[in-house]
Short mmCIF file of C-alpha atoms in Angstrom, two decimals:
data_model
loop_
_atom_site.label_atom_id
_atom_site.label_comp_id
_atom_site.label_asym_id
_atom_site.label_seq_id
_atom_site.Cartn_x
_atom_site.Cartn_y
_atom_site.Cartn_z
CA MET A 29 -25.61 58.93 23.95
CA HIS A 30 -25.09 61.31 21.02
CA VAL A 31 -24.13 58.44 18.72
CA ALA A 32 -27.25 56.53 19.81
CA VAL A 33 -29.49 59.47 18.85
CA LEU A 34 -27.99 59.91 15.40
CA TRP A 35 -27.82 56.14 14.83
CA THR A 36 -31.53 55.94 15.56
CA PHE A 37 -32.32 58.80 13.16
CA ALA A 38 -30.13 57.49 10.33
CA ILE A 39 -30.37 53.69 10.57
CA ALA A 40 -32.71 52.19 13.18
CA PHE A 41 -35.84 54.31 12.74
CA PRO A 42 -35.86 54.11 8.90
CA LEU A 43 -35.73 50.31 9.23
CA PHE A 44 -38.54 50.37 11.80
CA GLN A 45 -40.65 52.47 9.43
CA LEU A 46 -39.90 50.10 6.57
CA PHE A 47 -41.07 47.09 8.57
CA ASP A 48 -44.11 49.01 9.83
CA ASN A 49 -45.06 49.59 6.17
CA SER A 50 -44.32 45.95 5.27
CA PRO A 51 -45.12 43.73 8.29
CA ASP A 52 -45.93 40.89 5.88
CA TYR A 53 -42.20 40.67 5.18
CA LEU A 54 -41.54 39.72 8.80
CA VAL A 55 -44.38 37.17 8.74
CA ALA A 56 -42.92 35.56 5.61
CA GLN A 57 -39.53 35.42 7.30
CA ASP A 58 -41.06 33.72 10.39
CA ASN A 59 -39.91 36.49 12.70
CA GLY A 60 -41.74 36.94 16.00
CA TRP A 61 -41.19 36.23 19.66
CA PRO A 62 -38.47 36.30 20.91
CA ASP A 63 -36.20 37.02 17.93
CA LEU A 64 -37.94 40.19 16.71
CA PRO A 65 -37.90 42.20 19.98
CA LEU A 66 -34.37 41.02 20.81
CA VAL A 67 -32.95 41.99 17.41
CA ALA A 68 -34.82 45.32 17.46
CA ALA A 69 -33.38 46.15 20.88
CA ALA A 70 -29.92 45.08 19.73
CA LEU A 71 -30.22 47.28 16.64
CA VAL A 72 -30.84 50.34 18.82
CA LEU A 73 -28.33 49.57 21.57
CA VAL A 74 -25.41 47.49 20.32
CA PRO A 75 -23.77 49.70 17.62
CA PRO A 76 -23.73 52.87 19.79
CA THR A 77 -22.45 50.82 22.71
CA ALA A 78 -19.67 49.46 20.51
CA VAL A 79 -18.60 53.01 19.66
CA THR A 80 -18.64 53.94 23.35
CA VAL A 81 -16.48 50.93 24.18
CA ALA A 82 -14.05 51.85 21.40
CA GLU A 83 -13.81 55.39 22.80
CA ALA A 84 -13.10 53.99 26.27
CA CYS A 85 -10.33 51.83 24.84
CA LEU A 86 -8.77 55.01 23.45
CA GLY A 87 -8.96 56.66 26.87
CA ARG A 88 -5.21 57.12 27.05
CA TRP A 89 -5.39 59.19 23.84
CA PRO A 90 -8.35 61.55 24.31
CA PRO A 91 -7.86 63.27 20.93
CA ALA A 92 -8.19 59.90 19.18
CA GLY A 93 -11.46 59.21 21.01
CA ARG A 94 -12.85 62.59 20.02
CA VAL A 95 -11.85 62.07 16.40
CA LEU A 96 -13.54 58.65 16.40
CA ARG A 97 -16.77 60.16 17.70
CA GLN A 98 -16.63 63.01 15.14
CA VAL A 99 -16.09 60.57 12.27
CA VAL A 100 -18.94 58.30 13.39
CA LEU A 101 -21.35 61.19 13.91
CA GLY A 102 -20.37 62.75 10.59
CA GLY A 103 -20.86 59.46 8.80
CA LEU A 104 -24.28 58.91 10.38
CA PHE A 105 -25.37 62.45 9.53
CA ALA A 106 -24.23 61.91 5.94
CA ALA A 107 -26.30 58.71 5.79
CA LEU A 108 -29.33 60.58 7.11
CA VAL A 109 -28.92 63.44 4.63
CA LEU A 110 -28.46 61.00 1.73
CA GLN A 111 -31.77 59.28 2.52
CA VAL A 112 -33.56 62.63 2.78
CA LEU A 113 -32.11 63.75 -0.56
CA LYS A 114 -33.00 60.47 -2.27
CA GLY A 115 -36.59 60.96 -1.13
CA GLU A 116 -36.77 64.43 -2.69
CA PHE A 117 -34.61 64.22 -5.83
CA ASP A 118 -33.58 61.74 -8.51
CA PRO A 119 -32.11 58.89 -6.40
CA GLY A 120 -29.70 57.93 -9.17
CA ARG A 121 -27.76 61.21 -9.14
CA ARG A 122 -24.18 60.79 -7.95
CA SER A 123 -24.12 64.40 -6.75
CA LEU A 124 -26.41 63.40 -3.87
CA VAL A 125 -23.61 61.31 -2.37
CA LEU A 126 -21.17 64.20 -2.60
CA ILE A 127 -23.66 66.58 -0.98
CA ALA A 128 -24.29 64.08 1.82
CA ILE A 129 -20.55 63.63 2.47
CA LEU A 130 -20.02 67.40 2.63
CA ALA A 131 -22.97 67.69 5.00
CA GLY A 132 -21.43 64.99 7.21
CA VAL A 133 -18.07 66.76 7.30
CA PHE A 134 -19.75 70.07 8.17
CA PHE A 135 -21.83 68.39 10.91
CA GLY A 136 -18.68 66.88 12.44
CA PHE A 137 -17.05 70.30 12.40
CA LEU A 138 -20.04 71.93 14.12
CA TYR A 139 -20.11 69.16 16.72
CA ALA A 140 -16.43 69.65 17.57
CA ARG A 141 -16.39 73.48 17.55
CA GLY A 142 -19.75 74.54 18.93
CA ARG A 143 -22.22 73.80 21.72
CA PHE A 144 -25.49 73.85 19.81
CA VAL A 145 -25.18 70.44 18.12
CA PRO A 146 -24.04 68.54 21.25
CA THR A 147 -26.79 70.25 23.28
CA LEU A 148 -29.41 69.34 20.68
CA LEU A 149 -28.31 65.70 20.67
CA SER A 150 -28.45 65.66 24.47
CA VAL A 151 -32.03 66.99 24.40
CA LEU A 152 -32.93 64.19 21.96
CA ALA A 153 -31.38 61.52 24.18
CA PRO A 154 -34.74 59.73 24.83
CA LEU A 155 -35.24 59.19 21.08
CA PRO A 156 -33.71 55.66 20.86
CA LEU A 157 -35.96 54.36 23.63
CA VAL A 158 -39.01 56.13 22.18
CA ALA A 159 -38.35 54.61 18.73
CA LEU A 160 -37.95 51.12 20.18
CA VAL A 161 -41.12 51.39 22.30
CA TRP A 162 -43.08 52.68 19.30
CA PHE A 163 -41.87 49.89 17.04
CA LEU A 164 -42.51 47.04 19.46
CA GLY A 165 -45.58 48.43 21.18
CA PHE A 166 -47.54 50.63 18.80
CA SER A 167 -46.56 49.89 15.18
CA ARG A 168 -48.19 47.21 13.04
CA VAL A 169 -45.28 44.96 13.95
CA SER A 170 -46.30 44.76 17.63
CA GLU A 171 -48.73 41.91 17.03
CA ILE A 172 -45.98 39.91 15.35
CA ALA A 173 -43.47 40.64 18.11
CA PHE A 174 -45.67 39.70 21.06
CA GLY A 175 -48.86 38.20 19.62
CA ALA A 176 -49.80 34.59 20.27
CA ASP A 177 -48.66 32.13 17.61
CA ASP A 178 -51.77 29.98 17.83
CA GLY A 179 -55.22 30.67 16.47
CA GLN A 180 -58.58 30.33 18.15
CA GLU A 181 -59.56 27.15 19.87
CA VAL A 182 -62.55 25.47 18.23
CA GLY A 183 -63.73 21.90 18.16
CA ARG A 184 -61.36 19.80 16.10
CA THR A 185 -62.47 17.23 13.52
CA GLN A 186 -60.59 13.99 13.00
CA VAL A 187 -59.08 13.68 9.52
CA SER A 188 -60.90 10.59 8.28
CA VAL A 189 -59.31 10.72 4.82
CA PRO A 190 -55.98 12.22 3.73
CA VAL A 191 -56.40 15.87 2.69
CA VAL A 192 -53.99 17.40 0.16
CA LEU A 193 -54.49 21.11 -0.52
CA VAL A 194 -52.13 22.74 -3.04
CA ILE A 195 -52.26 26.52 -3.47
CA PHE A 196 -50.21 27.88 -6.35
CA ASP A 197 -49.41 31.59 -6.61
CA GLU A 198 -50.17 33.94 -9.52
CA LEU A 199 -51.69 31.18 -11.63
CA SER A 200 -54.40 32.49 -13.90
CA ALA A 201 -57.20 30.12 -14.89
CA ALA A 202 -57.02 31.61 -18.38
CA SER A 203 -53.55 30.11 -18.89
CA LEU A 204 -54.80 26.51 -18.49
CA GLY A 205 -56.96 26.44 -21.60
CA GLU A 206 -60.53 26.93 -22.69
CA GLY A 207 -63.56 25.06 -23.97
CA GLY A 208 -63.46 22.48 -21.19
CA GLU A 209 -59.99 21.28 -22.24
CA ILE A 210 -56.63 21.78 -20.56
CA ASP A 211 -53.77 22.85 -22.84
CA ASN A 212 -51.95 19.79 -24.23
CA ARG A 213 -48.57 20.87 -22.85
CA LEU A 214 -49.89 20.82 -19.26
CA GLY A 215 -49.89 17.07 -18.76
CA ALA A 216 -50.27 17.06 -14.97
CA PHE A 217 -53.20 19.48 -14.98
CA ARG A 218 -54.85 17.37 -17.69
CA ARG A 219 -54.16 14.33 -15.53
CA ILE A 220 -55.84 15.76 -12.45
CA ALA A 221 -58.77 17.02 -14.53
CA ARG A 222 -59.43 13.40 -15.67
CA THR A 223 -60.19 12.26 -12.10
CA SER A 224 -61.61 15.38 -10.44
CA THR A 225 -64.24 18.08 -10.71
CA TRP A 226 -62.93 21.12 -12.57
CA PHE A 227 -64.42 24.56 -11.89
CA PRO A 228 -63.17 26.74 -14.81
CA ASN A 229 -65.18 29.76 -13.60
CA ALA A 230 -63.77 29.76 -10.07
CA THR A 231 -62.47 33.10 -8.86
CA THR A 232 -60.36 34.43 -6.04
CA VAL A 233 -61.72 36.90 -3.50
CA ALA A 234 -58.61 39.13 -3.29
CA ASP A 235 -55.79 40.21 -5.59
CA ASN A 236 -53.02 39.96 -2.97
CA THR A 237 -51.56 36.85 -1.36
CA THR A 238 -51.77 38.02 2.24
CA ARG A 239 -55.57 38.11 2.00
CA ALA A 240 -56.22 35.50 -0.68
CA VAL A 241 -54.41 32.62 1.05
CA PRO A 242 -55.99 33.28 4.48
CA ALA A 243 -59.38 33.43 2.74
CA ILE A 244 -58.81 29.90 1.43
CA LEU A 245 -57.57 28.57 4.77
CA THR A 246 -60.21 30.24 6.96
CA GLY A 247 -63.16 30.27 4.57
CA ARG A 248 -63.68 33.96 5.33
CA MET A 249 -62.50 37.21 3.80
CA PRO A 250 -59.90 38.80 6.12
CA ALA A 251 -60.11 42.45 7.07
CA LYS A 252 -58.03 44.62 4.78
CA ASP A 253 -55.58 45.59 7.54
CA ALA A 254 -55.31 42.13 9.13
CA LEU A 255 -51.89 40.52 9.22
CA PRO A 256 -51.70 36.98 7.78
CA ILE A 257 -51.09 35.40 11.20
CA ALA A 258 -53.23 33.06 13.29
CA SER A 259 -53.86 35.53 16.12
CA GLU A 260 -55.45 38.12 13.80
CA LEU A 261 -57.68 35.84 11.71
CA PRO A 262 -60.73 33.62 12.20
CA PRO A 263 -60.15 29.90 12.91
CA SER A 264 -58.35 28.26 10.01
CA ILE A 265 -58.20 24.70 8.77
CA PHE A 266 -55.31 24.15 11.20
CA ASP A 267 -57.59 25.06 14.14
CA ARG A 268 -60.45 22.88 12.90
CA VAL A 269 -58.81 19.52 12.24
CA SER A 270 -56.54 17.28 14.27
CA GLY A 271 -53.08 16.28 13.02
CA PRO A 272 -50.78 15.04 11.76
CA PHE A 273 -49.90 18.11 9.66
CA ASN A 274 -47.53 18.61 6.74
CA VAL A 275 -47.51 22.32 5.98
CA GLU A 276 -45.50 24.75 3.86
CA GLU A 277 -46.51 28.40 4.39
CA PRO A 278 -43.88 30.73 2.89
CA ILE A 279 -45.90 33.96 3.18
CA THR A 280 -48.52 33.44 5.89
CA ASP A 281 -48.41 32.00 9.40
CA LEU A 282 -51.78 30.47 10.18
CA CYS A 283 -50.53 27.12 11.42
CA GLY A 284 -48.71 28.72 14.36
CA ARG A 285 -46.60 26.73 16.80
CA GLY A 286 -47.81 23.42 15.40
CA CYS A 287 -45.79 24.09 12.25
CA ASP A 288 -42.78 25.97 13.61
CA ASP A 289 -39.86 25.18 11.30
CA GLY A 290 -36.81 26.66 12.96
CA ALA A 291 -35.10 27.87 16.12
CA TRP A 292 -35.52 31.51 17.09
CA THR A 293 -31.77 32.00 16.73
CA THR A 294 -32.03 31.06 13.06
CA HIS A 295 -34.84 33.58 12.55
CA ALA A 296 -32.77 36.20 14.39
CA ARG A 297 -29.81 35.68 12.06
CA GLU A 298 -32.11 35.98 9.03
CA LEU A 299 -33.57 39.22 10.41
CA ILE A 300 -30.12 40.71 11.03
CA SER A 301 -29.08 39.76 7.50
CA SER A 302 -32.23 41.39 6.11
CA MET A 303 -31.57 44.58 8.07
CA VAL A 304 -28.05 44.79 6.67
CA ASP A 305 -29.26 44.24 3.10
CA LEU A 306 -32.09 46.77 3.42
CA THR A 307 -29.77 49.41 4.88
CA LYS A 308 -27.38 48.90 1.97
CA ARG A 309 -30.28 49.36 -0.45
CA ARG A 310 -31.28 52.59 1.24
CA LEU A 311 -27.75 54.01 1.03
CA ARG A 312 -26.64 52.89 -2.41
CA ARG A 313 -27.64 54.56 -5.68
CA GLY A 314 -31.17 53.85 -6.80
CA ASP A 315 -34.71 54.15 -5.51
CA LEU A 316 -35.36 54.59 -1.81
CA PRO A 317 -37.73 51.75 -0.85
CA ASP A 318 -40.61 52.57 1.50
CA ARG A 319 -41.90 48.99 1.38
CA VAL A 320 -40.26 45.60 0.91
CA GLY A 321 -41.64 42.60 -0.92
CA LEU A 322 -40.97 38.93 -0.40
CA PRO A 323 -37.81 37.77 1.34
CA GLN A 324 -35.46 36.44 -1.31
CA ASP A 325 -35.30 33.04 0.41
CA ALA A 326 -39.01 32.56 -0.32
CA LEU A 327 -38.18 32.74 -4.03
CA ASP A 328 -34.73 31.14 -4.13
CA THR A 329 -35.85 27.81 -2.67
CA ARG A 330 -39.23 27.32 -4.31
CA ALA A 331 -38.43 24.03 -6.02
CA GLU A 332 -36.58 22.71 -2.96
CA ASP A 333 -39.48 23.66 -0.67
CA PHE A 334 -41.88 21.78 -2.92
CA GLU A 335 -39.69 18.68 -2.88
CA SER A 336 -39.32 18.81 0.90
CA TRP A 337 -43.07 19.17 1.43
CA SER A 338 -44.07 16.46 -1.06
CA ALA A 339 -41.53 14.06 0.47
CA GLY A 340 -43.19 14.59 3.86
CA ILE A 341 -46.77 13.74 2.81
CA VAL A 342 -48.72 12.40 5.80
CA ASP A 343 -51.91 10.41 6.18
CA GLY A 344 -53.58 13.53 7.56
CA LEU A 345 -53.65 17.20 6.58
CA ASN A 346 -51.21 18.35 3.88
CA VAL A 347 -51.25 22.04 2.92
CA LEU A 348 -48.85 23.66 0.47
CA HIS A 349 -48.67 27.26 -0.68
CA ILE A 350 -45.87 27.65 -3.22
CA GLU A 351 -44.64 30.79 -4.98
CA LEU A 352 -45.09 29.30 -8.46
CA PRO A 353 -45.58 30.32 -11.21
CA HIS A 354 -45.11 33.65 -9.38
CA ASN A 355 -42.46 35.94 -10.82
CA PRO A 356 -39.46 36.24 -11.06
CA TYR A 357 -39.53 33.88 -14.03
CA GLN A 358 -36.51 31.62 -13.56
CA TYR A 359 -37.80 28.17 -14.56
CA ALA A 360 -38.88 26.32 -17.68
CA GLY A 361 -40.24 22.80 -18.03
CA HIS A 362 -36.78 21.22 -17.71
CA GLY A 363 -35.72 23.23 -14.65
CA ARG A 364 -34.03 26.47 -13.64
CA TYR A 365 -32.46 28.56 -16.39
CA SER A 366 -31.96 31.94 -14.71
CA GLU A 367 -30.82 33.41 -11.38
CA SER A 368 -32.17 36.88 -12.16
CA LEU A 369 -34.82 38.40 -9.90
CA VAL A 370 -35.64 41.04 -12.53
CA THR A 371 -38.54 40.66 -14.97
CA PRO A 372 -37.93 42.80 -18.09
CA GLY A 373 -40.73 45.27 -18.73
CA LEU A 374 -41.87 45.56 -15.11
CA THR A 375 -41.50 48.74 -13.10
CA GLY A 376 -42.71 47.83 -9.64
CA GLU A 377 -45.90 45.93 -10.46
CA THR A 378 -46.72 47.81 -13.68
CA TRP A 379 -46.00 46.59 -17.20
CA THR A 380 -44.39 48.77 -19.83
CA THR A 381 -46.60 50.06 -22.64
CA ASP A 382 -44.41 48.15 -25.14
CA SER A 383 -46.60 45.16 -26.02
CA ALA A 384 -43.66 43.17 -27.44
CA VAL A 385 -41.86 43.29 -24.08
CA VAL A 386 -45.04 42.33 -22.24
CA GLU A 387 -45.46 39.36 -24.58
CA GLN A 388 -41.96 38.21 -23.65
CA GLY A 389 -42.97 38.37 -19.99
CA GLU A 390 -46.04 36.34 -20.82
CA SER A 391 -43.87 33.73 -22.55
CA ARG A 392 -41.58 33.51 -19.51
CA TYR A 393 -44.63 33.02 -17.32
CA LEU A 394 -45.88 30.19 -19.51
CA ALA A 395 -42.46 28.53 -19.33
CA GLN A 396 -42.59 28.71 -15.54
CA LEU A 397 -46.11 27.30 -15.68
CA ASP A 398 -44.65 24.31 -17.55
CA PHE A 399 -42.25 23.79 -14.64
CA THR A 400 -45.13 24.14 -12.18
CA ASP A 401 -47.02 21.46 -14.12
CA ARG A 402 -43.98 19.20 -13.87
CA LEU A 403 -43.94 19.56 -10.06
CA LEU A 404 -47.66 18.80 -9.88
CA GLY A 405 -47.06 15.63 -11.89
CA GLN A 406 -44.33 14.56 -9.45
CA LEU A 407 -46.74 15.07 -6.56
CA ILE A 408 -49.43 12.93 -8.19
CA ASP A 409 -46.84 10.20 -8.84
CA ARG A 410 -45.74 10.28 -5.20
CA LEU A 411 -49.32 10.12 -3.92
CA GLU A 412 -50.00 7.13 -6.14
CA ARG A 413 -46.84 5.32 -5.02
CA ARG A 414 -47.77 5.90 -1.38
CA GLY A 415 -51.27 4.52 -1.93
CA ILE A 416 -52.81 7.86 -0.91
CA TRP A 417 -54.10 9.23 -4.22
CA ASP A 418 -57.25 7.11 -4.61
CA ARG A 419 -58.51 7.62 -1.04
CA ALA A 420 -57.44 11.27 -0.61
CA LEU A 421 -59.33 14.51 -0.96
CA VAL A 422 -57.06 16.49 -3.30
CA ILE A 423 -57.74 20.17 -4.01
CA VAL A 424 -55.57 22.21 -6.39
CA THR A 425 -56.12 25.95 -6.69
CA ALA A 426 -54.25 29.30 -6.60
CA ASP A 427 -54.43 32.44 -4.50
CA HIS A 428 -55.02 34.75 -7.50
CA GLY A 429 -54.05 35.16 -11.14
CA VAL A 430 -51.69 37.49 -12.97
CA ALA A 431 -52.22 39.91 -15.86
CA PHE A 432 -50.18 40.76 -18.95
CA VAL A 433 -51.79 43.97 -20.18
CA PRO A 434 -49.44 46.73 -21.47
CA GLY A 435 -49.43 49.76 -19.19
CA LYS A 436 -51.42 47.99 -16.44
CA SER A 437 -50.53 46.36 -13.14
CA ARG A 438 -49.87 42.65 -13.28
CA ARG A 439 -51.36 42.27 -9.78
CA ASN A 440 -53.90 44.98 -9.01
CA VAL A 441 -57.34 43.95 -10.16
CA ALA A 442 -59.23 46.27 -12.51
CA VAL A 443 -61.86 45.81 -15.20
CA GLU A 444 -59.11 45.58 -17.86
CA THR A 445 -57.25 42.83 -15.96
CA PHE A 446 -60.19 41.07 -14.30
CA GLY A 447 -60.24 38.12 -16.71
CA GLU A 448 -56.65 37.18 -15.81
CA ILE A 449 -56.36 38.16 -12.14
CA ALA A 450 -59.76 37.05 -10.83
CA GLY A 451 -59.80 33.57 -12.36
CA VAL A 452 -57.92 30.76 -10.61
CA PRO A 453 -57.74 27.02 -11.26
CA LEU A 454 -59.87 24.90 -8.95
CA PHE A 455 -59.85 21.11 -9.08
CA VAL A 456 -61.48 18.95 -6.40
CA LYS A 457 -60.74 15.20 -6.45
CA ALA A 458 -63.02 13.52 -3.96
CA PRO A 459 -61.93 10.31 -2.19
CA GLY A 460 -62.45 7.43 -4.59
CA GLN A 461 -63.29 9.69 -7.56
CA THR A 462 -62.08 8.26 -10.88
CA ARG A 463 -64.22 10.07 -13.46
CA PRO A 464 -63.99 13.69 -14.58
CA GLU A 465 -66.68 16.27 -13.96
CA LEU A 466 -66.96 19.83 -15.21
CA SER A 467 -68.92 22.49 -13.33
CA ARG A 468 -69.28 25.97 -14.79
CA ALA A 469 -70.76 27.30 -11.55
CA ALA A 470 -69.46 30.69 -10.41
CA VAL A 471 -67.69 29.56 -7.24
CA ARG A 472 -65.01 31.17 -5.06
CA THR A 473 -61.88 30.12 -3.24
CA THR A 474 -63.69 30.68 0.08
CA ASP A 475 -65.65 27.53 -0.84
CA VAL A 476 -62.56 25.35 -0.35
CA LEU A 477 -62.75 25.05 3.45
CA PRO A 478 -66.49 24.23 3.54
CA THR A 479 -65.75 21.53 0.96
CA VAL A 480 -63.06 20.01 3.17
CA GLY A 481 -65.43 20.09 6.14
CA ASP A 482 -68.19 18.42 4.13
CA HIS A 483 -65.92 15.55 3.09
CA LEU A 484 -64.76 15.10 6.70
CA GLY A 485 -68.33 15.07 7.99
CA ALA A 486 -67.83 18.28 9.98
CA ASN A 487 -70.54 20.84 10.69
CA TRP A 488 -68.53 24.02 10.22
CA ARG A 489 -70.62 27.16 10.00
CA LEU A 490 -68.96 29.12 7.24
CA PRO A 491 -70.24 31.68 4.71
CA GLY A 492 -69.05 29.61 1.73
CA GLN A 493 -70.60 26.51 0.19
CA SER A 494 -69.47 22.93 -0.22
CA LEU A 495 -68.43 22.23 -3.80
CA ARG A 496 -70.05 18.82 -3.64
CA THR A 497 -73.28 20.67 -4.49
CA PRO A 498 -72.10 23.92 -6.12
CA ARG A 499 -74.40 26.84 -6.80
CA SER A 500 -73.55 29.83 -8.96
CA ARG A 501 -73.34 33.21 -7.29
CA ARG A 502 -75.07 36.22 -8.78
CA GLU A 503 -72.00 38.41 -8.62
CA THR A 504 -68.23 37.95 -8.96
CA VAL A 505 -66.34 40.19 -6.53
CA VAL A 506 -62.60 40.59 -6.04
CA SER A 507 -61.24 42.81 -3.30
CA ALA A 508 -58.38 45.07 -4.44
CA GLN A 509 -55.31 45.78 -2.36
CA PHE A 510 -55.28 49.30 -3.80
CA GLY A 511 -58.70 50.70 -4.54
CA PRO A 512 -62.30 49.56 -4.25
CA PRO A 513 -63.48 46.00 -4.97
CA VAL A 514 -64.22 45.12 -8.58
CA ARG A 515 -67.65 43.60 -9.21
CA MET A 516 -69.29 42.13 -12.28
CA PRO A 517 -71.82 39.49 -13.33
CA PRO A 518 -70.32 35.98 -13.66
CA ALA A 519 -71.28 35.82 -17.36
CA PHE A 520 -69.28 39.00 -18.08
CA TYR A 521 -66.28 37.64 -16.17
CA GLU A 522 -66.49 34.38 -18.14
CA ARG A 523 -66.31 36.32 -21.41
CA LEU A 524 -63.23 38.20 -20.18
CA ARG A 525 -61.55 34.96 -19.09
CA ARG A 526 -62.23 33.28 -22.42
CA LYS A 527 -60.82 36.28 -24.28
CA ALA A 528 -57.65 36.12 -22.15
CA ALA A 529 -57.44 32.35 -22.66
CA GLU A 530 -57.62 32.75 -26.44
CA ARG A 531 -54.74 35.23 -26.34
CA LEU A 532 -52.63 33.06 -24.05
CA ALA A 533 -53.25 30.04 -26.26
CA GLN A 534 -51.42 31.83 -29.08
CA ALA A 535 -48.32 32.51 -26.96
CA GLU A 536 -45.26 30.25 -26.86
CA PRO A 537 -43.37 29.46 -23.65
CA PHE A 538 -40.04 31.23 -23.40
CA SER A 539 -38.01 28.00 -23.50
CA ARG A 540 -39.39 27.15 -26.95
CA LEU A 541 -38.79 30.64 -28.30
CA GLU A 542 -35.19 30.52 -27.10
CA GLY A 543 -34.56 27.03 -28.38
CA GLY A 544 -34.41 25.45 -24.96
CA ALA A 545 -32.98 28.09 -22.68
CA GLY A 546 -30.78 26.78 -19.95
CA GLU A 547 -29.89 23.44 -21.53
#
């Protein structure tokens, strides 16, 4: 019982708080029912039970059992003190570890020699159960643990033509080119522009993936606190059309059970592995994380996920969201050249004030954009070989852009970064379309779903417009994850985008600067 209380304080509850602050991490890892509640319960119960069993096995040597309990309790108290100290002082100081160890030794001594500490731990005996009930029943994770996987039931429309929707991540429209021309090095984007309608002034509606992607797939702006799961969002494209489906959703979970891609035991193992890694991060030297970003698997297998999805193209609905050219920058046009997850010059999401370092980051981004272009070309080739390209509705866009402004966030939209973060590529190739069109209308990514519905002959009542007959909006608005929305007239945004495009046009991809890195 005493071990369970201290284990909850030192290990279980900090993890629960971390996931409560970052529920999107669990969504991206496909955790839910039943793996999430089972692993959470096991986290609270199994380790203390193991210690109790070990003590029982030492029953013939009572002093050994008492020493085991003292050591475990001292170690857990040291872990708790270390996390508290890292939150208050420089987390890189080695002296913090020494102080924590001494505190653990002293705690073990007090536990063995006095009554106060054992009595206090006995009083706190309900804590493990309280922590578990809070996490599964009242935290932001509760909807993931027990919420329904499926979205709302609405009338479904038959897919009369193949639909291929590709959503890239952190791809700024400014990096494609300007003046109605795609940059010469981006052959696949130039190729799709020759047989589609290009909207160079298209903008996202949010600067973070967990709102921007659902906005594309539902046609509506999600509430700021909504999780990117089917049960918390309006009906999505997956609720509105009938299958077959071919879907890759690394960050969101709007497709629900219809696109489940693994057994719950697999998800449970991944969650346990994540808990171990996060606990190590909290206890080793360095910053004490209060949030977690993307699961590493979502970044490690980007190219493989694209290949798997494109190989499974169906004569129905095909939706891909891929974390490219999202950082970390590990790819160039010829393939992967780095395993590093670190982007030089970035602290969290903020660039250094050293413009030369930021320019290097920009060059790495452009190199990864070259690789992204290569994958897009492979997809077009595959669609043509399968006889799907000519008769398909193909839409290529991105969730939001990315900025390279010294001293500013690469992700959080502001006036200074609006031209790079707000603008996203948007190409719509209608079934049978063979000639290029260019529309400078101020359109948004929430117009994608109404466009799909229009081509399928569906009467979906959505706030957006079909891009078959685009109309410019009077105002460009992007919702910020941190801070108020940023608003400006479309003409002012267009000037900012062109200015960013002119700067990006002068940059060289990293692979060229390095003479072909990774060859």
